[in-house]
Structure formats: structure tokens, C-alpha cells
Short mmCIF file of C-alpha atoms in Angstrom, two decimals:
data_model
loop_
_atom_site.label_atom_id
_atom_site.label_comp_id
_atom_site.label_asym_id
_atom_site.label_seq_id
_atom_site.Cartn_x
_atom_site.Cartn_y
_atom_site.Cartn_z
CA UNK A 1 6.22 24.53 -7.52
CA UNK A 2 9.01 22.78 -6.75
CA UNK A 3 9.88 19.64 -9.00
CA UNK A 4 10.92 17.60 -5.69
CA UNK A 5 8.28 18.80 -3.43
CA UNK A 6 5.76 17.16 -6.29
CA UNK A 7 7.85 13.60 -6.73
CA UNK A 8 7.94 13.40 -2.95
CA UNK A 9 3.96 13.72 -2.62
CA UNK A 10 3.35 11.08 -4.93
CA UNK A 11 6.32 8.82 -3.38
CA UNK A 12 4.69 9.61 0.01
CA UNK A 13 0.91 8.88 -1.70
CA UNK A 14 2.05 5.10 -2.88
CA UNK A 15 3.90 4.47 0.63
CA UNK A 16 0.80 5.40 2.68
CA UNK A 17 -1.42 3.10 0.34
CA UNK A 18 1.38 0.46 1.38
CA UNK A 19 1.35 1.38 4.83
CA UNK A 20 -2.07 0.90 4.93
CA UNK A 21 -2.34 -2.70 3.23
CA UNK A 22 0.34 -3.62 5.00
CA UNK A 23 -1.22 -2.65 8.56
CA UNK A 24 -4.49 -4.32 7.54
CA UNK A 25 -2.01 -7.82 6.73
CA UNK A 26 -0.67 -7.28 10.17
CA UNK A 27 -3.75 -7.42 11.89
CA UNK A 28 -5.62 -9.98 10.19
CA UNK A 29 -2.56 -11.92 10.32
CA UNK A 30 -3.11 -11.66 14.41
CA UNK A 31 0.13 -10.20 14.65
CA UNK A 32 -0.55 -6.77 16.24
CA UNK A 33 0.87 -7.64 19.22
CA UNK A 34 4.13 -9.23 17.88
CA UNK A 35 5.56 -7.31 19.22
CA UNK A 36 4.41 -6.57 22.49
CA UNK A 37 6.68 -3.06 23.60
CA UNK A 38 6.69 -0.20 21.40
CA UNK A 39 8.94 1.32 19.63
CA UNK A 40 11.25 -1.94 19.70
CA UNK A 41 10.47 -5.43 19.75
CA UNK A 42 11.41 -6.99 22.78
CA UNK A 43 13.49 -3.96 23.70
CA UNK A 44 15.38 -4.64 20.22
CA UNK A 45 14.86 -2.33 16.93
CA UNK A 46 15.56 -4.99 15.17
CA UNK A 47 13.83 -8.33 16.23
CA UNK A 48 17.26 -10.71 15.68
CA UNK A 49 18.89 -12.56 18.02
CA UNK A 50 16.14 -12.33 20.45
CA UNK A 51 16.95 -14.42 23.84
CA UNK A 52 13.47 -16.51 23.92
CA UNK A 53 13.98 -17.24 27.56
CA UNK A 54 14.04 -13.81 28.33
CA UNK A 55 11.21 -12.61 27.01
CA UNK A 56 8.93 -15.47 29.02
CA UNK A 57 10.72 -13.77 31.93
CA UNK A 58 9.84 -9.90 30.55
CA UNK A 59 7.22 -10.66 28.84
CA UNK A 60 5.07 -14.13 30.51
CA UNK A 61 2.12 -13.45 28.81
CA UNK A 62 3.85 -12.87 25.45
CA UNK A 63 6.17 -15.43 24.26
CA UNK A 64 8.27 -14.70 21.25
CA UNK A 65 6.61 -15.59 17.73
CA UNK A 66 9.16 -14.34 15.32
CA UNK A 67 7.26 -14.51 12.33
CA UNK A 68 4.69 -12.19 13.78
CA UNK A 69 7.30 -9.95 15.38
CA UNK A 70 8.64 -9.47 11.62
CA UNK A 71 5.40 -8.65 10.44
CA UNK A 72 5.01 -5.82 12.95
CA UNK A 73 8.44 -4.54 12.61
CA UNK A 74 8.43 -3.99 9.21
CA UNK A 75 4.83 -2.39 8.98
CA UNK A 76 6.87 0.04 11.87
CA UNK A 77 10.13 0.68 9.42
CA UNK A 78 7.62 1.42 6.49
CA UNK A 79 5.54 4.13 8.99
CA UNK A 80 8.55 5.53 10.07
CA UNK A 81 10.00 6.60 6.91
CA UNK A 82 6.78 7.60 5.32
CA UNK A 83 6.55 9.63 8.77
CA UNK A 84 10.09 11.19 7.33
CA UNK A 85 9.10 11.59 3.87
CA UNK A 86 6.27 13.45 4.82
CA UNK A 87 7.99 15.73 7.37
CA UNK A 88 10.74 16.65 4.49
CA UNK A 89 7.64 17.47 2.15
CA UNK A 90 5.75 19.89 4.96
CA UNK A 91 9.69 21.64 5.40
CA UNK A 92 9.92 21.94 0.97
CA UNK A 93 6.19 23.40 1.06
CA UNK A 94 7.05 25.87 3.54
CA UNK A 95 10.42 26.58 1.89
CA UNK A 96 8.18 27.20 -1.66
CA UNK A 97 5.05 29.01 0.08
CA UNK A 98 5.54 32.09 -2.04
CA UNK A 99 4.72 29.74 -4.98
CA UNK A 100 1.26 30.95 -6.09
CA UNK A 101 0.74 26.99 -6.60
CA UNK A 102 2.36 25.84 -3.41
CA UNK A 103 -0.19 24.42 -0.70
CA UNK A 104 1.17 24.81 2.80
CA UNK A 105 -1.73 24.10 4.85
CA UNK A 106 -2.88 20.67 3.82
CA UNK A 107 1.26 19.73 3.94
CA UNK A 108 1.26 21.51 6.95
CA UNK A 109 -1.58 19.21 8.67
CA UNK A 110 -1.02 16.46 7.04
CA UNK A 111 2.45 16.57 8.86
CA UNK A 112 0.45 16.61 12.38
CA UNK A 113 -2.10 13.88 11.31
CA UNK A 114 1.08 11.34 10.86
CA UNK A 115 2.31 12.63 14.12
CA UNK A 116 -1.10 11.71 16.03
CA UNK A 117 -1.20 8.19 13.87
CA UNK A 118 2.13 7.03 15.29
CA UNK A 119 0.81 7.60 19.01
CA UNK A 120 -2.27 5.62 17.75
CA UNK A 121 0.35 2.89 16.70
CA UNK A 122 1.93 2.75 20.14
CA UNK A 123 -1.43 3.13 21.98
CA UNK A 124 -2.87 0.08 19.98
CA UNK A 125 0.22 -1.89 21.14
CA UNK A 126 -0.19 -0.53 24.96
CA UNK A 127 -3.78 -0.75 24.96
CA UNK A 128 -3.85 -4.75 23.85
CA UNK A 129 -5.55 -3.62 20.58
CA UNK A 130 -8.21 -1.52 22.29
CA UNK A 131 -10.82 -1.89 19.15
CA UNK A 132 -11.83 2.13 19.17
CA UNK A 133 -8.15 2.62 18.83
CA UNK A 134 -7.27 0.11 16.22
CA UNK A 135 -10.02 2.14 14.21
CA UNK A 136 -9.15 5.31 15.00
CA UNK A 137 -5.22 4.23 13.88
CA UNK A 138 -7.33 2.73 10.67
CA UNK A 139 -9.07 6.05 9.78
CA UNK A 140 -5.90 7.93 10.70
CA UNK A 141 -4.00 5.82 8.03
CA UNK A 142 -6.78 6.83 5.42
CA UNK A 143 -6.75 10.37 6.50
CA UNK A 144 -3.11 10.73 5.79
CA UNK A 145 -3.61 8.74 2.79
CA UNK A 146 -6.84 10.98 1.55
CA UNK A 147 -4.58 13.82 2.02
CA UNK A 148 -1.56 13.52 0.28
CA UNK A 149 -3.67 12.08 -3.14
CA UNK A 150 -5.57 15.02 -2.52
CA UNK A 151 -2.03 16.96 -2.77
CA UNK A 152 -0.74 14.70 -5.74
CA UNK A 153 -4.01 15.58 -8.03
CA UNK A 154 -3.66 19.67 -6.92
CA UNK A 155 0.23 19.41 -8.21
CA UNK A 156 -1.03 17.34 -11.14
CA UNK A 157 -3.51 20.05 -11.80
CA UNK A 158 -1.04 23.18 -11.06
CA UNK A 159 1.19 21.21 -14.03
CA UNK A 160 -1.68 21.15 -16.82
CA UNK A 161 -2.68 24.23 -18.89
CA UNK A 162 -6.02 24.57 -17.54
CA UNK A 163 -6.38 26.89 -14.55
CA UNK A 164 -8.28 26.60 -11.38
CA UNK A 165 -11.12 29.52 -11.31
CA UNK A 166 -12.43 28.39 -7.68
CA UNK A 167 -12.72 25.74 -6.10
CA UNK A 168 -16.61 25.51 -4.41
CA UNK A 169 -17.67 22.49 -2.10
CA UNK A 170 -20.63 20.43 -3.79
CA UNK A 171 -22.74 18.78 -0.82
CA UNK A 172 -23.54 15.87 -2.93
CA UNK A 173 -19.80 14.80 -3.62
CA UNK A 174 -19.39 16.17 -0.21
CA UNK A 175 -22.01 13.56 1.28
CA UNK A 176 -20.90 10.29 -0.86
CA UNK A 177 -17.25 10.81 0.21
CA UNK A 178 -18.85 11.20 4.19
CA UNK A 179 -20.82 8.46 3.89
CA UNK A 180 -17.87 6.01 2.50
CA UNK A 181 -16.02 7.31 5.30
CA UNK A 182 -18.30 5.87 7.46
CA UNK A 183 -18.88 2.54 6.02
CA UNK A 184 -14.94 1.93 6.05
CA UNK A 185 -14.75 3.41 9.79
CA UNK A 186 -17.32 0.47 10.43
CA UNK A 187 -15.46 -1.81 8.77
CA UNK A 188 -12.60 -1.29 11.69
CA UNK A 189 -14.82 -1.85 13.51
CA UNK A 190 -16.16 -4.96 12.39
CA UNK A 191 -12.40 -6.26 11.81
CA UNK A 192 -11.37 -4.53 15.33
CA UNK A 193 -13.84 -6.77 17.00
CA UNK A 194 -13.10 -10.03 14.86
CA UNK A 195 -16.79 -10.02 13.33
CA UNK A 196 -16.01 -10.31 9.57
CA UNK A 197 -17.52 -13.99 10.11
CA UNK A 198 -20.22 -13.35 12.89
CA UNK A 199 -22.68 -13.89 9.95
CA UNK A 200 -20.93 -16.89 8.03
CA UNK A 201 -23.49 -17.42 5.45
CA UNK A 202 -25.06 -15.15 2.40
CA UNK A 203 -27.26 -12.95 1.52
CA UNK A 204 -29.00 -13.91 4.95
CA UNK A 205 -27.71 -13.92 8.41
CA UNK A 206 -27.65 -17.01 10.45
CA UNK A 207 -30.44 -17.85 8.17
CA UNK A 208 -32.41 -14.94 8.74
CA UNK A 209 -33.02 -11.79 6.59
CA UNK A 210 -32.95 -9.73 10.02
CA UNK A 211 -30.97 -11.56 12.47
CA UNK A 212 -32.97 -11.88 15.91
CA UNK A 213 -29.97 -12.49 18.56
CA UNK A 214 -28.54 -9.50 17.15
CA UNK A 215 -27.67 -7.31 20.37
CA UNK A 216 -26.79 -3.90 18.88
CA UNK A 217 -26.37 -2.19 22.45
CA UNK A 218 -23.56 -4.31 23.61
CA UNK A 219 -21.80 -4.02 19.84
CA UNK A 220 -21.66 -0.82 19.86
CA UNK A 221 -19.94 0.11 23.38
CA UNK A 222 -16.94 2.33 22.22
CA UNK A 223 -15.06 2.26 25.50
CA UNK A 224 -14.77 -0.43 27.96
CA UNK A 225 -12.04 0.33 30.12
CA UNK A 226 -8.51 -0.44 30.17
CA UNK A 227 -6.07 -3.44 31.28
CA UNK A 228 -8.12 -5.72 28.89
CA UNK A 229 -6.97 -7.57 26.12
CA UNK A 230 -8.75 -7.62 23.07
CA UNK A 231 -6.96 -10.43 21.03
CA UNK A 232 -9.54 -12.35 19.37
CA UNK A 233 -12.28 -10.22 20.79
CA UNK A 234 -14.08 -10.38 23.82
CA UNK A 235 -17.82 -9.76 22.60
CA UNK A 236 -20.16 -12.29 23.25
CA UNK A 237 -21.43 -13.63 19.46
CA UNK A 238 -24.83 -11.29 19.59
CA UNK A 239 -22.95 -8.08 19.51
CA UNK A 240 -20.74 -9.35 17.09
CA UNK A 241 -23.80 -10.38 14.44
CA UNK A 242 -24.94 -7.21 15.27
CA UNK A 243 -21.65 -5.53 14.05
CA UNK A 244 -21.24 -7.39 11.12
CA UNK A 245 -24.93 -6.86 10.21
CA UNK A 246 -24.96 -3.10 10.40
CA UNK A 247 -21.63 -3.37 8.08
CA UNK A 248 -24.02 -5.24 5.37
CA UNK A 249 -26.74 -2.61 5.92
CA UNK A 250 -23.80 0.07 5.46
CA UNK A 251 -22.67 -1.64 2.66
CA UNK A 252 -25.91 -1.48 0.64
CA UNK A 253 -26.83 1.91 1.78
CA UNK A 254 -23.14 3.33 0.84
CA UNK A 255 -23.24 1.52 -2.92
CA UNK A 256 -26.45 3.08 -3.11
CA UNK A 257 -25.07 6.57 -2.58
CA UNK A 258 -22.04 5.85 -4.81
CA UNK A 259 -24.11 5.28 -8.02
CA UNK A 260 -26.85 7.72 -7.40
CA UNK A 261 -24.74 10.52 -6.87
CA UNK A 262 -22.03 9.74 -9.72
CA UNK A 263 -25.24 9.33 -12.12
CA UNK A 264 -26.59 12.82 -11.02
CA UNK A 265 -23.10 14.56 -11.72
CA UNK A 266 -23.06 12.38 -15.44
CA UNK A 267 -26.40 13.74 -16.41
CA UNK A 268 -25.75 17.18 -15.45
CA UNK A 269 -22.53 17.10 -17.51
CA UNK A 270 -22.37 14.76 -20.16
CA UNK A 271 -20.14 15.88 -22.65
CA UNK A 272 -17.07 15.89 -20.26
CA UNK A 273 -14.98 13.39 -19.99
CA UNK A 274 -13.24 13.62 -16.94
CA UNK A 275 -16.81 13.28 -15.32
CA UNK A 276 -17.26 9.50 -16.73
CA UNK A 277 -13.47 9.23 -16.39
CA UNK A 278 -13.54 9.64 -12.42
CA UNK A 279 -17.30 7.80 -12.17
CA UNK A 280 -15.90 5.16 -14.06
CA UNK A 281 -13.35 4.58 -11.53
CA UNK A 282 -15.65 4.36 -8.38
CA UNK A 283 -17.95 1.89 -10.20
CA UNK A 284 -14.82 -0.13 -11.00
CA UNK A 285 -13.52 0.13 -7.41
CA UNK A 286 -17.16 -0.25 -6.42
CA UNK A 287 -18.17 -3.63 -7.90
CA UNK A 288 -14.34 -5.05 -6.82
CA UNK A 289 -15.58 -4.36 -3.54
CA UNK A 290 -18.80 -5.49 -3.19
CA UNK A 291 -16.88 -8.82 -4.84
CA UNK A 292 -14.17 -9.07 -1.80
CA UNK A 293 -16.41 -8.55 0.59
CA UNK A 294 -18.97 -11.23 -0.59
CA UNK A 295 -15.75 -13.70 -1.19
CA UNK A 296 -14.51 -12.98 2.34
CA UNK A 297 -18.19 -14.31 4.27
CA UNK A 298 -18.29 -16.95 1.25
CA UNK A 299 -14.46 -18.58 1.38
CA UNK A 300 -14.47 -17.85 5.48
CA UNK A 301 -11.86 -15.15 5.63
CA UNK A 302 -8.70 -16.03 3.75
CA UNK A 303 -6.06 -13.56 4.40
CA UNK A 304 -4.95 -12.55 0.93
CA UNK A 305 -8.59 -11.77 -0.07
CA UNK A 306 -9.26 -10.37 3.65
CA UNK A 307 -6.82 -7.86 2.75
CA UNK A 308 -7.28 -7.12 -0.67
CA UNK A 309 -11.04 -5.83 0.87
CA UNK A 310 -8.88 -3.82 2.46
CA UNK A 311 -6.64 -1.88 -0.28
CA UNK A 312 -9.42 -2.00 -2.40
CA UNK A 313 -11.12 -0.01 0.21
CA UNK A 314 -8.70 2.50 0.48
CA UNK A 315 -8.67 2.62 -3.43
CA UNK A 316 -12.56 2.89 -3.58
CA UNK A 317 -11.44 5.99 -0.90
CA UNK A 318 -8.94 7.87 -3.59
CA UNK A 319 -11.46 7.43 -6.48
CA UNK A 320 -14.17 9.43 -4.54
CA UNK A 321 -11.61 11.94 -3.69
CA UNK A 322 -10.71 12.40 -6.78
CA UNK A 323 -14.22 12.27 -8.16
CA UNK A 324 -14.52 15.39 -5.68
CA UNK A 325 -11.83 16.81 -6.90
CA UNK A 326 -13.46 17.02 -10.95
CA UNK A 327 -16.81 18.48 -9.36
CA UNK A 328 -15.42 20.75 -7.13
CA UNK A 329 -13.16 22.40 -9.30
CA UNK A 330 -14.47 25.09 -11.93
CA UNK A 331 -11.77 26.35 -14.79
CA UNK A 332 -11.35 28.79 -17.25
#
């Protein structure tokens, strides 16, 4: 396997993680429509020496905020050359696919899966931050990003001295990763539809354990049509309680699954330490989590710990991948 093809997965790995944080800064930062044309920024690539009377005349309902605009831009330049990176890995795995150890496929798809994430990009600018978009674009980041670690522990393993036998799926692993999938999916959507703080106070909401006013019906409408803008959200605050609610639910339903199912693979193999090894990284990533997300309701959204619930989520995401990637694997 080619010595390049492996430095570029694991370049490619730590530049989707930034991608990632960096998109979740952007939009809690309100600045996913800093630009408000896509690919440039006020028909510029780069957003200098922008006219600002001429984008109230282009753009009326979107005058210039250049701090914003450079927020955007640069989460752009860092998509586009992981977009590169990735595409020069998919061409070196196809060049090496006689390689008994070379995966094509996953490079392969992976390739496509960026492709499909930048039109998500450009439809959540076109769209006005459509919130079923902004998730999809979320999940599409953490795809990508699920992929090439995925890639980086196969080449890691194709390096040591103990060989692959098979590689069989284990539903339990199987289910913990699905159901974290979910829970972070609803967590777009919670973010999507600014209702991180429709519940402001803890462990209750709005003072009750169940929240009455709740309206899950309207909350969870995934399309509504297009020409509307949804800066700031549009929901009424009922759907949004009931939104942020069903992320708590999630929340304790998902940590639930995380520890039951890591303590059912410990007990079955006890004497191995790469099984403690990879639970011990979900719990860590786990309780970090749990942490953010309680400091974020507590301290009323603050940005820096807003995102860090972010990245930490995607991190939670790579330690259960790589916790599936111990049980699924049986070697000589």
C-alpha cells in the first residue's frame, strides 16, 4: 500500500474533523449566509475590496458583514481543498488496486459523498439555510469524516503484524453506532432550527419534567417549501421545546446504548486490551459530552462551548467507529 496514499488519508481524516468544527463555528456564529452567492462572496473569491454600496444594490436584503463573509469563505477554502485531497487519494487507490491491502471502494465513494456535500453547501446558501439541508450538509460532513477514519484505522491495521481473518458485522456495535447517528442527526436539527435554548433551564423543561406546550407535529415538518428564509428560525416556540426535548430524550436513550453495549463486548472479552482501549475512549468522549451539552442550556449558548459540543460530537462519532472496527475484526 502505497506510503502516500496512507499519509494523505490521515491528512484528509484531521481536515474533515476541521471542516466540520469549523462549519459548526460558522453557523452558530450566524454567519451561514455571509456570504449570500455561492461559490464567491459577493461575486468575489476572495471577499476584499468589496464595494459596500453595491452589494445593497445586488444584494438589498443582504448587506455586507465582512467578518461573517470571512468566516464563510474560509470554511469554503478549507472544503475545497479537502474536496482535492480526497479526489488525489480516490486517483492513488485506484492507481494501487492490485495491492492486496488497497481499498478502492470506500476511496472510491467517499470521493462521491464529498461531491454531493459541496452541492449541500451551495444549496444551504440558495435555500436561506433550509434546516433539512443544513442537516443533511451536517451528516454529510460526518459521513465523509466516518469514512476516511474508517480508511486511516484499515491502513493502520494493513501496517501491523497481525492479519485480518474476516471481517463480520456485529449488530450490537452495528446498532450503538446507528443510534449515535441519530442522536447527532437530531442535533442538526435542533441547531438547524435555533432550539439549543427552547428549554433554558435543567434537568426540567420550562419547569416541567414533560413539557406540556410541546407541539411535536409542527417540529418535526421536514419540508416547508421554498423562497423562505430560515435565519433565526421561523418555528413558533412549541415546536421548538418540542425539538429540543426529543434531543434530551435522545440524549439519555443514546448514553444508555453507549455503556450497555461497550459493557457487553468487555465482559465477553476481558483479557484484551484493545476492547477496554476503544470502550475507554467512548466513555471518555461520552461523559465530555454529556458535560457540553449540559454547559450549553446552563451558560445560555456561548459559542466556544456551543461548538466544542460539536467536535466533541464528531469525536464521540470516530471512537464508536473505531470501537466497531476492534469487534468486527477477527485475526489470526
Amino acid at each position: 500500500m502505497s506510503n502516500w496514499y496512507g499519509k494523505l488519508i490521515k491528512f484528509s481524516t484531521l481536515l474533515t474533523l476541521s471542516v466540520v468544527i469549523l462549519g459548526a463555528y460558522v453557523r452558530l456564529s450566524d454567519a451561514g449566509l455571509g456570504c449570500p452567492d455561492w461559490p464567491g462572496c459577493y461575486g468575489k473569491l476572495i471577499p476584499i475590496n468589496i464595494d459596500a454600496s453595491e452589494t445593497i444594490l445586488e444584494f438589498p436584503e443582504r448587506p455586507l458583514e465582512s467578518g461573517k463573509a470571512w468566516k464563510e469563505m474560509v470554511h469554503r477554502y478549507f472544503a475545497s481543498t479537502l474536496g482535492f485531497v480526497i479526489l488525489i487519494s480516490a486517483y492513488l487507490a485506484w492507481q494501487n488496486r492490485k495491492s492486496v491491502n488497497q481499498p478502492v471502494k470506500i476511496p472510491i465513494a467517499t470521493l462521491f459523498v464529498v461531491i454531493f456535500q459541496g452541492l449541500l453547501g451551495m444549496w444551504t446558501v440558495t435555500l436561506l439555510l433550509k434546516p433539512i439541508i443544513v442537516m443533511a450538509h451536517l451528516i454529510g460532513g460526518l459521513v465523509t469524516l466516518s469514512m476516511l477514519f474508517w480508511l486511516w484505522l484499515e491502513y493502520e491495521r494493513g501496517q501491523s503484524k497481525n492479519k485480518i481473518l474476516k471481517r463480520s458485522f456485529k449488530w450490537p456495535a452495528g446498532f450503538m453506532l446507528l443510534i449515535l447517528s441519530c442522536q447527532i442527526a437530531l442535533g442538526g436539527w435542533t441547531s438547524s432550527n435555533y432550539a439549543a435554548l427552547a428549554c433554558p433551564d435543567l434537568p426540567t423543561c420550562l419547569g416541567q419534567w414533560w413539557p406540556e406546550e410541546a407541539n411535536f407535529d409542527e417540529g418535526f415538518v421536514m419540508w416547508r417549501g421554498l423562497g423562505v428564509n430560515y435565519e433565526f428560525g421561523i418555528l413558533e416556540a412549541p415546536a421548538r421545546v418540542a425539538i429540543h426535548f426529543t434531543h434530551r430524550l435522545g440524549a439519555i436513550f443514546t448514553t444508555l446504548i453507549l455503556i450497555i453495549t461497550t459493557i457487553y463486548y468487555l465482559r465477553k472479552n476481558q483479557n484484551q486490551s484493545k476492547f477496554r482501549m476503544a470502550s475507554y475512549f467512548v466513555w471518555s468522549a461520552l461523559i465530555i459530552q454529556i458535560s457540553l451539552g449540559l454547559a450549553t442550556v446552563w451558560w445560555g449558548l456561548p459559542l466556544l462551548v456551543a461548538t466544542a459540543h460539536n467536535a466533541v460530537a464528531a469525536l464521540l462519532l470516530m471512537a464508536t467507529i473505531n470501537f466497531n472496527h476492534v469487534v468486527t475484526a477477527e485475526e489470526e
